[in-house]
Short mmCIF file of C-alpha atoms in Angstrom, two decimals:
data_model
loop_
_atom_site.label_atom_id
_atom_site.label_comp_id
_atom_site.label_asym_id
_atom_site.label_seq_id
_atom_site.Cartn_x
_atom_site.Cartn_y
_atom_site.Cartn_z
CA MET A 12 -98.89 96.45 27.88
CA ARG A 13 -97.80 92.99 26.79
CA THR A 14 -96.65 92.35 23.27
CA ALA A 15 -97.55 89.40 21.07
CA ARG A 16 -93.93 88.29 21.29
CA GLN A 17 -94.12 88.10 25.09
CA SER A 18 -97.37 86.13 24.93
CA ARG A 19 -95.86 83.64 22.48
CA ARG A 20 -92.77 83.31 24.68
CA ASP A 21 -94.92 82.69 27.78
CA ALA A 22 -97.04 80.14 25.89
CA ARG A 23 -93.90 78.28 24.70
CA HIS A 24 -92.61 78.24 28.28
CA LEU A 25 -95.90 76.78 29.51
CA TRP A 26 -95.81 74.29 26.65
CA ARG A 27 -92.38 73.03 27.69
CA LEU A 28 -93.70 72.54 31.23
CA CYS A 29 -96.30 70.14 29.83
CA LEU A 30 -93.79 67.85 28.11
CA VAL A 31 -92.68 64.61 29.74
CA ASN A 32 -89.92 62.76 27.90
CA GLY A 33 -90.69 64.82 24.80
CA SER A 34 -94.41 63.99 24.74
CA LEU A 35 -97.37 66.05 25.85
CA ASP A 36 -98.80 65.18 29.26
CA GLU A 37 -102.48 66.03 28.87
CA ASN A 38 -103.01 66.30 32.64
CA ARG A 39 -100.28 68.92 32.88
CA ALA A 40 -101.79 70.80 29.95
CA ARG A 41 -105.18 70.88 31.70
CA LEU A 42 -103.55 72.14 34.89
CA VAL A 43 -101.70 74.85 32.99
CA VAL A 44 -104.90 76.07 31.34
CA GLU A 45 -106.73 76.08 34.69
CA GLN A 46 -103.89 77.98 36.35
CA VAL A 47 -103.72 80.58 33.60
CA ILE A 48 -107.49 81.07 33.71
CA GLU A 49 -107.39 81.59 37.48
CA SER A 50 -104.36 83.89 37.33
CA ARG A 51 -104.38 87.65 37.16
CA HIS A 52 -101.95 87.57 34.25
CA ALA A 53 -102.37 90.70 32.14
CA GLY A 54 -102.10 88.93 28.78
CA LYS A 55 -104.12 85.87 29.75
CA PRO A 56 -106.26 85.65 26.56
CA ALA A 57 -103.26 86.01 24.26
CA VAL A 58 -101.17 83.48 26.19
CA LEU A 59 -104.02 80.97 26.19
CA SER A 60 -104.59 81.53 22.48
CA HIS A 61 -100.94 80.79 21.67
CA PHE A 62 -100.86 77.84 24.09
CA LEU A 63 -103.96 76.29 22.51
CA ARG A 64 -102.40 76.76 19.05
CA LEU A 65 -99.38 74.76 20.26
CA LEU A 66 -101.74 72.04 21.54
CA ARG A 67 -103.52 71.83 18.17
CA LEU A 68 -100.20 71.60 16.32
CA ASP A 69 -99.03 68.81 18.62
CA ARG A 70 -102.28 66.91 18.17
CA ALA A 71 -101.97 67.20 14.39
CA LEU A 72 -98.40 65.87 14.49
CA HIS A 73 -99.50 62.81 16.46
CA ALA A 74 -102.46 61.92 14.28
CA ALA A 75 -102.47 60.34 10.86
CA GLN A 76 -105.35 59.98 8.45
CA VAL A 77 -105.10 57.26 5.85
CA ALA A 78 -107.63 57.44 3.03
CA SER A 79 -108.02 54.64 0.52
CA ALA A 80 -110.44 53.91 -2.29
CA ALA A 81 -111.41 50.56 -0.74
CA PRO A 82 -111.22 49.21 2.82
CA LEU A 83 -107.71 48.04 3.76
CA ASP A 84 -107.11 44.57 5.17
CA ALA A 85 -105.56 44.14 8.63
CA GLY A 86 -102.09 43.33 7.23
CA THR A 87 -101.98 46.49 5.13
CA ARG A 88 -103.20 48.59 8.06
CA THR A 89 -100.46 47.17 10.27
CA ALA A 90 -97.82 47.81 7.60
CA VAL A 91 -98.99 51.42 7.20
CA GLU A 92 -98.91 52.00 10.99
CA GLU A 93 -95.42 50.48 11.25
CA GLY A 94 -94.21 52.65 8.36
CA LEU A 95 -95.60 55.77 10.03
CA ALA A 96 -93.90 54.83 13.30
CA ARG A 97 -90.57 54.36 11.47
CA ARG A 98 -90.96 57.62 9.56
CA TYR A 99 -92.10 59.80 12.44
CA GLY A 100 -90.60 57.90 15.38
CA ARG A 101 -93.50 58.48 17.74
CA ALA A 102 -96.88 57.11 18.71
CA MET A 103 -99.46 57.91 16.08
CA ALA A 104 -103.24 57.87 16.36
CA THR A 105 -104.11 56.48 12.95
CA THR A 106 -107.54 56.84 11.38
CA PHE A 107 -108.45 54.81 8.32
CA VAL A 108 -111.20 56.13 6.04
CA VAL A 109 -112.63 54.95 2.74
CA ASP A 110 -112.83 57.60 0.01
CA PRO A 111 -114.07 56.12 -3.29
CA THR A 112 -113.23 59.37 -5.13
CA LEU A 113 -109.53 58.40 -4.92
CA ILE A 114 -110.28 55.73 -7.58
CA ALA A 115 -107.34 53.58 -6.38
CA GLY A 116 -104.31 53.96 -4.16
CA MET A 117 -103.86 55.71 -0.84
CA ARG A 118 -103.52 59.21 0.61
CA LEU A 119 -101.74 59.82 3.97
CA LYS A 120 -101.92 63.02 5.98
CA VAL A 121 -99.81 63.67 9.09
CA GLY A 122 -99.83 67.26 10.30
CA SER A 123 -99.00 69.32 7.24
CA ASP A 124 -97.34 66.38 5.43
CA VAL A 125 -99.46 64.82 2.69
CA TYR A 126 -98.41 61.75 0.72
CA ASP A 127 -100.76 61.15 -2.18
CA GLY A 128 -100.34 57.88 -4.04
CA SER A 129 -103.88 57.81 -5.36
CA VAL A 130 -105.01 57.73 -8.98
CA LYS A 131 -107.00 60.92 -8.35
CA GLY A 132 -103.83 62.67 -7.12
CA GLY A 133 -101.84 61.40 -10.09
CA LEU A 134 -104.47 62.64 -12.52
CA ALA A 135 -104.55 66.05 -10.81
CA ALA A 136 -100.76 66.30 -11.05
CA LEU A 137 -100.87 65.35 -14.71
CA GLU A 138 -103.58 67.93 -15.36
CA ALA A 139 -101.53 70.62 -13.61
CA ARG A 140 -98.62 69.99 -16.00
CA PHE A 141 -100.74 70.76 -19.06
#
């Protein structure tokens, strides 16, 4: 009987096999999943579950969502992307969305990091203090 700890360890090992120069190689990840599915590994579902969790976490760390109350001009978009690259030091898939409920300002989300410089966020913080 395999333990959850062993499944996590195996998934982390497979994850490391998919990294090339510190970045995920999607072709390797596909091959790993195919190989695990075809294998007779006793804890196959648990290993795949942990491996897919690692894939989702990696995807979230390499994607940024920038929400603003109004559409951003090209210069501002470029400045935001350059700032994200400086801050996180890696390639970032950046998505820009318009959210009028922010009133003004901008809200950035990268993985579990959230930077809220919007009026809506400021008002919510002020309300929380009272």
